[in-house]
Every structure is written in structure tokens, then in C-alpha cells.
């Protein structure tokens, strides 16, 4: 049996997870939450992570009923992400690996989401829609790489939702995207917004600029409600994502779709993708907030796959990077 502990802290979530041969033994995390109307700054986020990471580590070991002697490998998020939080978590992972005399493994954050999704859902070879606050990609596996078939050319879909939440001064607890989803359920009027799909890629910055400028005027004139705007924004963004995912499926001949990343928790996105999959006779796979949202277990699972295939990261190579594309990683653990 191989036991891997994973440290994740690329954005405002700090998590430590432990995986043993495909079984998640523990997966505690904490979230840095800012006041309504505000985002999270790298330095403040890193300060939060430094304050809680050791208690989260202790909690992970206690929940798994393990000791440091039981750990075979220490995995951490190498990137992509925010520099200061990444560096904070990598420092702890390096220290723990040396204290416990364990091999170290730097993991691509995006790969972590994909491998956790495959583990939890049992999807075999899906077309993956990876949607979060920092990334938006349509991915499929081919020849030892997770190939990117389409992506955002500017901001991520989660960033678009989060920034619109700031315009409406929506609470960031538990997350702005979740609160937009709840408001959208009460919306009934669709407001037409820019729809920008360019081949296999999408663009969200123009939509955000448009709705940021129009919100005050539309609300003041009673043209629509805040709930209507949340509903309209979701419908537009998710339609774009379904379109490029379906196109990737057709190209790859795929009959499976897996949604991963924090925005993947959104039930409306899952519903819209499910309709498309049903029309194509395909299967939809998705997870809930335990595994969609950034967590340590996803880094542990990707680390487990990498470690079992013979990969390790030397101390000299254990630096972090804010830019680390999904297709840069050689996937040595798949045929």
C-alpha cells in the first residue's frame, strides 16, 4: 500500500489530504474569506495559509488515524496559482518531507483536479471541462499528455463570476460563485449579454465589462433585478462552455464528459451539460464541493499516480511557478 499526503494552497483554499491506494482517508481545508465587494490579495492569502496550515496538517493525520511514519510521499501544488500562497505551502511541504524523510513531489494543480475527478466518478477517458477561478480549459488525454483543446483567452469563468459578485456586493461566504448560483435560481428574466466563442476558445472579459457598466443603470430603471442578472450571466457563460465541450467531444469521439474545478459544483452548469450529453448519448460525470473545490486530496491522488509511476521531485527542483500549463506534464501513469 502507498500512502501520499498532499498540500494544496494555490488560491484562497488551504487543504491537506491523505490518499491510500485510491481511498481518501482525510481531506480537511480552510478558506480565506474577504468582506463583500473585495477579492483576496496574494500577501493576505499567504498570511492566512501560514496561520492555519499546521493545524490543518494535524487534523488530516488525526482523521486518517496515521502518523508521519505511515506516509510514503509528500506531494504539493507546484503551480499554477498565486505566487505567495504557493510558496507558503511549498515551504511547509519541503520541510515536512525532510523531517519525515519522505520523497517529495511537485504536482500540477490542474492535473490534480482531473485525477481526483477520475478517481471519484470512475470516468475512464472523458473529455474534461476544467472550470475554476483561475482556469478554464477543455481537455482530453492523448499520447501521455492532457491536451488542451480549448480555453479562455483572457480571464477564467470563475473569475468572471467572482468579479460580478463584487459589483453586487454579494457575500464571499462560502464563495461568491455559490451565492450567485443561489440568486440565479430566483431570476426569471433573461437579459441578453455578449456571447464570445472563438473557434474552440472563449472570452469572458468583454461580458464582464459589459455587465459591470450596465448593472447600475438596469437596476435603477427596474429593467431587471439582481437575480435576473445572475441568471442571465450564468446562462450565457455556461452555454459557451457547453458549446466548446461538445465540439471537443465530437473531435475526440468521446462519450464521456467530466466537469472538474470549483465552478464544476454549479448545479445549473451540470444540468446544461447533462442535456447536451443526453442528446449525444454520452455520460456526464461530476463531483460535489468536497472534491470540485480546491483540496489536498486531489494533490495527494495525482501525487500517488506520479509516485507509483516512478516520479519524484528533488529538493533543488521543488520551486513553484505561477504559470504551469496542463499540457506541460508528461502523464507517465496512463497508457
XYZ file of C-alpha atoms in Angstrom:
335
model
C 0.000 0.000 0.000
C 1.171 3.511 -0.860
C 0.128 6.469 1.280
C 0.562 10.007 -0.070
C -0.148 13.282 1.706
C -0.996 16.290 -0.464
C -0.721 20.014 0.275
C -2.871 22.437 -1.748
C -2.807 26.224 -1.374
C -2.716 27.833 -4.818
C -5.516 30.330 -4.098
C -7.760 31.103 -1.124
C -8.208 27.480 -0.029
C -5.613 25.673 2.077
C -6.046 21.900 2.252
C -4.160 18.809 3.326
C -5.383 15.443 2.101
C -4.214 11.866 2.524
C -4.834 9.121 -0.035
C -4.031 5.414 0.218
C -4.358 3.355 -2.955
C -7.358 5.264 -4.278
C -9.038 5.748 -0.905
C -9.375 9.262 0.524
C -8.512 8.936 4.218
C -8.841 12.613 5.152
C -9.319 15.935 3.391
C -9.645 18.962 5.729
C -9.348 22.507 4.383
C -9.823 26.148 5.338
C -10.936 29.110 3.228
C -9.717 32.688 3.369
C -12.898 34.770 3.124
C -12.841 38.505 2.456
C -15.605 41.100 3.013
C -18.305 41.593 0.340
C -17.056 43.601 -2.602
C -13.442 42.562 -2.116
C -11.203 39.903 -3.648
C -8.267 38.198 -1.956
C -4.746 39.553 -2.271
C -1.757 37.166 -2.531
C 0.055 38.502 0.546
C -3.026 38.375 2.782
C -3.962 34.937 1.477
C -0.457 33.633 2.204
C -0.667 35.080 5.726
C -3.916 33.182 6.275
C -2.366 29.949 4.998
C 0.670 30.323 7.268
C -1.606 30.793 10.271
C -3.644 27.614 9.756
C -1.592 25.116 7.756
C -0.073 23.269 10.705
C -3.464 22.789 12.370
C -4.892 21.523 9.070
C -1.955 19.115 8.756
C -2.546 17.817 12.271
C -6.250 17.422 11.545
C -5.519 15.435 8.369
C -3.274 12.991 10.234
C -5.778 12.602 13.063
C -8.738 11.968 10.732
C -6.720 9.376 8.817
C -5.508 7.802 12.073
C -1.952 7.863 10.748
C 1.444 9.066 11.942
C 4.271 10.604 9.892
C 5.906 7.174 9.792
C 2.965 5.888 7.702
C 3.464 8.453 4.911
C 5.340 7.249 1.804
C 5.420 10.511 -0.184
C 4.732 14.232 0.284
C 3.026 15.970 -2.661
C 2.432 19.698 -3.031
C 0.996 22.085 -5.594
C 3.840 23.339 -7.778
C 1.551 25.589 -9.818
C -0.282 27.262 -11.411
C -1.645 29.690 -8.859
C -0.891 32.776 -6.808
C 2.794 33.133 -6.019
C 2.780 33.933 -2.299
C 0.267 31.221 -1.263
C 2.051 28.639 -3.449
C 5.402 29.493 -1.867
C 3.957 29.221 1.645
C 2.604 25.722 1.057
C 5.699 24.525 -0.814
C 7.893 25.610 2.094
C 5.863 23.536 4.543
C 5.843 20.538 2.186
C 9.622 20.672 1.739
C 10.134 20.906 5.492
C 7.766 18.029 6.241
C 9.366 15.835 3.566
C 12.821 16.356 5.093
C 11.646 15.883 8.681
C 9.761 12.716 7.797
C 12.453 11.516 5.383
C 9.930 11.114 2.549
C 10.237 11.692 -1.216
C 8.815 14.991 -2.465
C 6.552 15.506 -5.494
C 5.531 18.765 -7.167
C 2.065 18.411 -8.731
C 0.329 20.428 -11.439
C -2.835 21.861 -9.873
C -4.918 21.235 -12.997
C -3.788 17.605 -13.218
C -4.807 17.226 -9.576
C -8.384 18.229 -10.415
C -8.512 15.821 -13.356
C -7.122 12.830 -11.456
C -9.393 13.410 -8.465
C -12.386 13.626 -10.785
C -11.414 10.369 -12.481
C -10.954 8.652 -9.121
C -14.237 9.775 -7.560
C -16.504 9.332 -10.611
C -14.898 6.330 -12.280
C -14.793 8.095 -15.652
C -12.467 6.162 -17.956
C -11.345 8.514 -20.720
C -13.519 11.630 -20.584
C -13.430 14.967 -22.277
C -12.730 17.206 -19.302
C -14.164 20.657 -18.685
C -11.951 22.295 -16.086
C -13.589 25.460 -14.729
C -12.389 27.443 -11.724
C -11.485 30.902 -10.520
C -8.141 30.786 -12.273
C -8.579 28.361 -15.166
C -10.994 27.479 -17.958
C -9.922 24.614 -20.226
C -11.385 21.797 -22.300
C -9.006 18.849 -22.011
C -8.644 15.326 -23.392
C -5.918 12.729 -22.900
C -3.737 11.676 -25.825
C -0.246 10.167 -26.011
C 0.923 10.821 -22.475
C -0.387 14.366 -22.282
C -3.583 16.054 -21.199
C -4.137 18.068 -24.382
C -5.895 21.427 -24.218
C -8.490 21.625 -26.998
C -9.937 24.967 -25.947
C -9.502 27.567 -23.213
C -10.197 31.117 -22.156
C -8.136 33.720 -23.958
C -8.417 36.192 -21.067
C -9.998 35.620 -17.642
C -11.364 32.392 -16.180
C -15.088 31.775 -15.871
C -14.854 31.670 -12.071
C -13.039 34.994 -12.040
C -15.803 36.488 -14.166
C -18.445 35.302 -11.681
C -16.417 36.401 -8.656
C -15.855 39.886 -10.021
C -19.525 40.329 -10.843
C -20.307 39.300 -7.264
C -18.154 42.238 -6.129
C -20.285 44.592 -8.259
C -23.423 43.385 -6.460
C -21.607 43.330 -3.070
C -22.561 39.664 -2.659
C -21.098 37.814 0.313
C -17.929 35.787 -0.254
C -19.089 33.212 2.308
C -18.938 30.340 1.444
C -17.976 31.616 -2.037
C -19.201 34.354 -4.394
C -19.907 31.841 -7.160
C -22.139 29.766 -4.874
C -24.098 32.833 -3.823
C -24.551 33.919 -7.448
C -25.893 30.420 -8.183
C -28.489 30.766 -5.412
C -29.560 34.201 -6.627
C -29.784 32.933 -10.212
C -32.349 30.344 -9.115
C -34.665 33.237 -8.259
C -34.093 35.009 -11.569
C -36.722 34.715 -14.319
C -35.892 37.304 -16.973
C -33.047 36.707 -19.405
C -31.003 39.792 -20.241
C -29.046 39.410 -23.464
C -25.281 39.611 -22.913
C -22.287 39.339 -25.274
C -21.597 35.738 -26.315
C -17.974 35.258 -27.321
C -16.800 31.895 -28.647
C -13.802 31.988 -30.977
C -13.305 28.565 -32.506
C -12.527 26.332 -29.543
C -11.689 29.238 -27.229
C -13.844 31.549 -25.145
C -13.555 35.115 -23.906
C -15.158 36.379 -20.707
C -13.600 39.807 -20.178
C -15.970 41.569 -22.595
C -19.031 40.052 -20.962
C -17.768 41.177 -17.566
C -17.033 44.721 -18.772
C -20.483 44.969 -20.332
C -22.394 43.779 -17.280
C -20.250 45.834 -14.883
C -21.129 49.019 -16.785
C -24.801 48.149 -17.303
C -25.736 46.848 -13.850
C -26.390 50.111 -12.011
C -28.459 51.540 -14.872
C -30.559 48.386 -15.325
C -31.227 48.022 -11.608
C -32.027 51.718 -11.132
C -34.532 51.668 -14.015
C -36.140 48.439 -12.722
C -35.397 46.895 -16.108
C -34.417 43.745 -14.249
C -33.429 42.508 -10.799
C -30.034 41.470 -9.465
C -31.331 37.909 -9.541
C -32.155 38.282 -13.246
C -28.597 39.440 -13.955
C -27.115 36.482 -12.069
C -29.402 34.148 -14.013
C -28.513 35.757 -17.347
C -24.787 35.729 -16.680
C -24.813 32.058 -15.737
C -26.894 31.059 -18.747
C -24.587 32.907 -21.149
C -21.295 31.716 -19.676
C -22.404 28.117 -19.322
C -23.827 27.974 -22.839
C -20.417 28.952 -24.162
C -18.756 26.223 -22.101
C -21.220 23.563 -23.254
C -20.642 24.569 -26.881
C -16.857 24.154 -26.833
C -17.087 20.959 -24.762
C -19.456 19.388 -27.287
C -17.152 20.366 -30.124
C -14.199 18.722 -28.359
C -16.262 15.573 -27.784
C -17.097 15.382 -31.472
C -13.448 15.805 -32.422
C -12.252 13.138 -29.974
C -15.136 10.734 -30.493
C -15.710 10.843 -26.739
C -18.790 9.553 -24.948
C -17.882 10.885 -21.509
C -17.700 14.397 -20.035
C -16.094 15.110 -16.682
C -16.544 18.533 -15.055
C -13.867 19.499 -12.521
C -12.811 22.674 -10.719
C -14.666 24.911 -8.285
C -17.253 26.141 -10.808
C -17.997 22.479 -11.561
C -20.056 22.380 -8.349
C -22.664 24.589 -10.010
C -25.797 22.507 -10.482
C -27.040 24.622 -13.380
C -23.824 24.014 -15.304
C -24.170 20.298 -14.610
C -27.805 20.413 -15.767
C -26.979 22.169 -19.046
C -24.068 19.832 -19.737
C -26.301 16.872 -18.908
C -28.837 17.911 -21.545
C -26.102 18.062 -24.180
C -24.715 14.684 -23.129
C -28.156 13.076 -23.234
C -28.704 14.349 -26.770
C -25.378 12.772 -27.806
C -25.959 9.521 -25.901
C -22.982 10.358 -23.671
C -22.422 10.205 -19.919
C -21.811 13.157 -17.619
C -19.554 12.846 -14.582
C -19.207 15.480 -11.861
C -18.380 15.675 -8.172
C -19.690 17.733 -5.270
C -18.000 20.513 -3.301
C -15.814 18.070 -1.346
C -13.720 17.353 -4.428
C -14.628 20.043 -7.013
C -13.292 22.854 -4.855
C -9.506 23.000 -4.315
C -8.481 20.372 -1.779
C -5.424 18.498 -0.562
C -6.695 15.047 -1.535
C -6.602 15.917 -5.244
C -2.897 16.757 -4.944
C -2.347 13.563 -2.962
C -4.135 11.491 -5.626
C -2.173 12.994 -8.519
C 0.972 12.569 -6.441
C 0.046 8.935 -5.799
C -0.271 8.290 -9.538
C 3.019 10.053 -10.257
C 4.909 8.363 -7.401
C 3.714 4.912 -8.415
C 4.995 5.556 -11.949
C 8.457 6.402 -10.619
C 8.381 10.194 -10.444
C 9.935 12.246 -7.628
C 10.964 15.893 -7.296
C 14.407 16.759 -5.983
C 14.734 19.480 -3.385
C 16.557 21.633 -5.937
C 13.619 21.340 -8.355
C 10.887 21.930 -5.781
C 10.324 25.554 -6.773
C 6.861 26.861 -7.552
C 5.573 28.586 -10.661
C 2.518 30.736 -11.254
C 2.329 29.538 -14.865
C 2.279 25.778 -15.343
C 0.167 24.563 -18.232
C -1.748 21.299 -18.079
C -0.132 20.020 -21.282
C 3.411 20.552 -19.945
C 3.154 17.458 -17.755
C 4.161 14.051 -19.102
C 1.466 11.663 -17.937
C 3.605 8.611 -17.167
C 0.855 6.787 -15.262
C -1.563 6.329 -18.189
C -1.220 4.199 -21.320
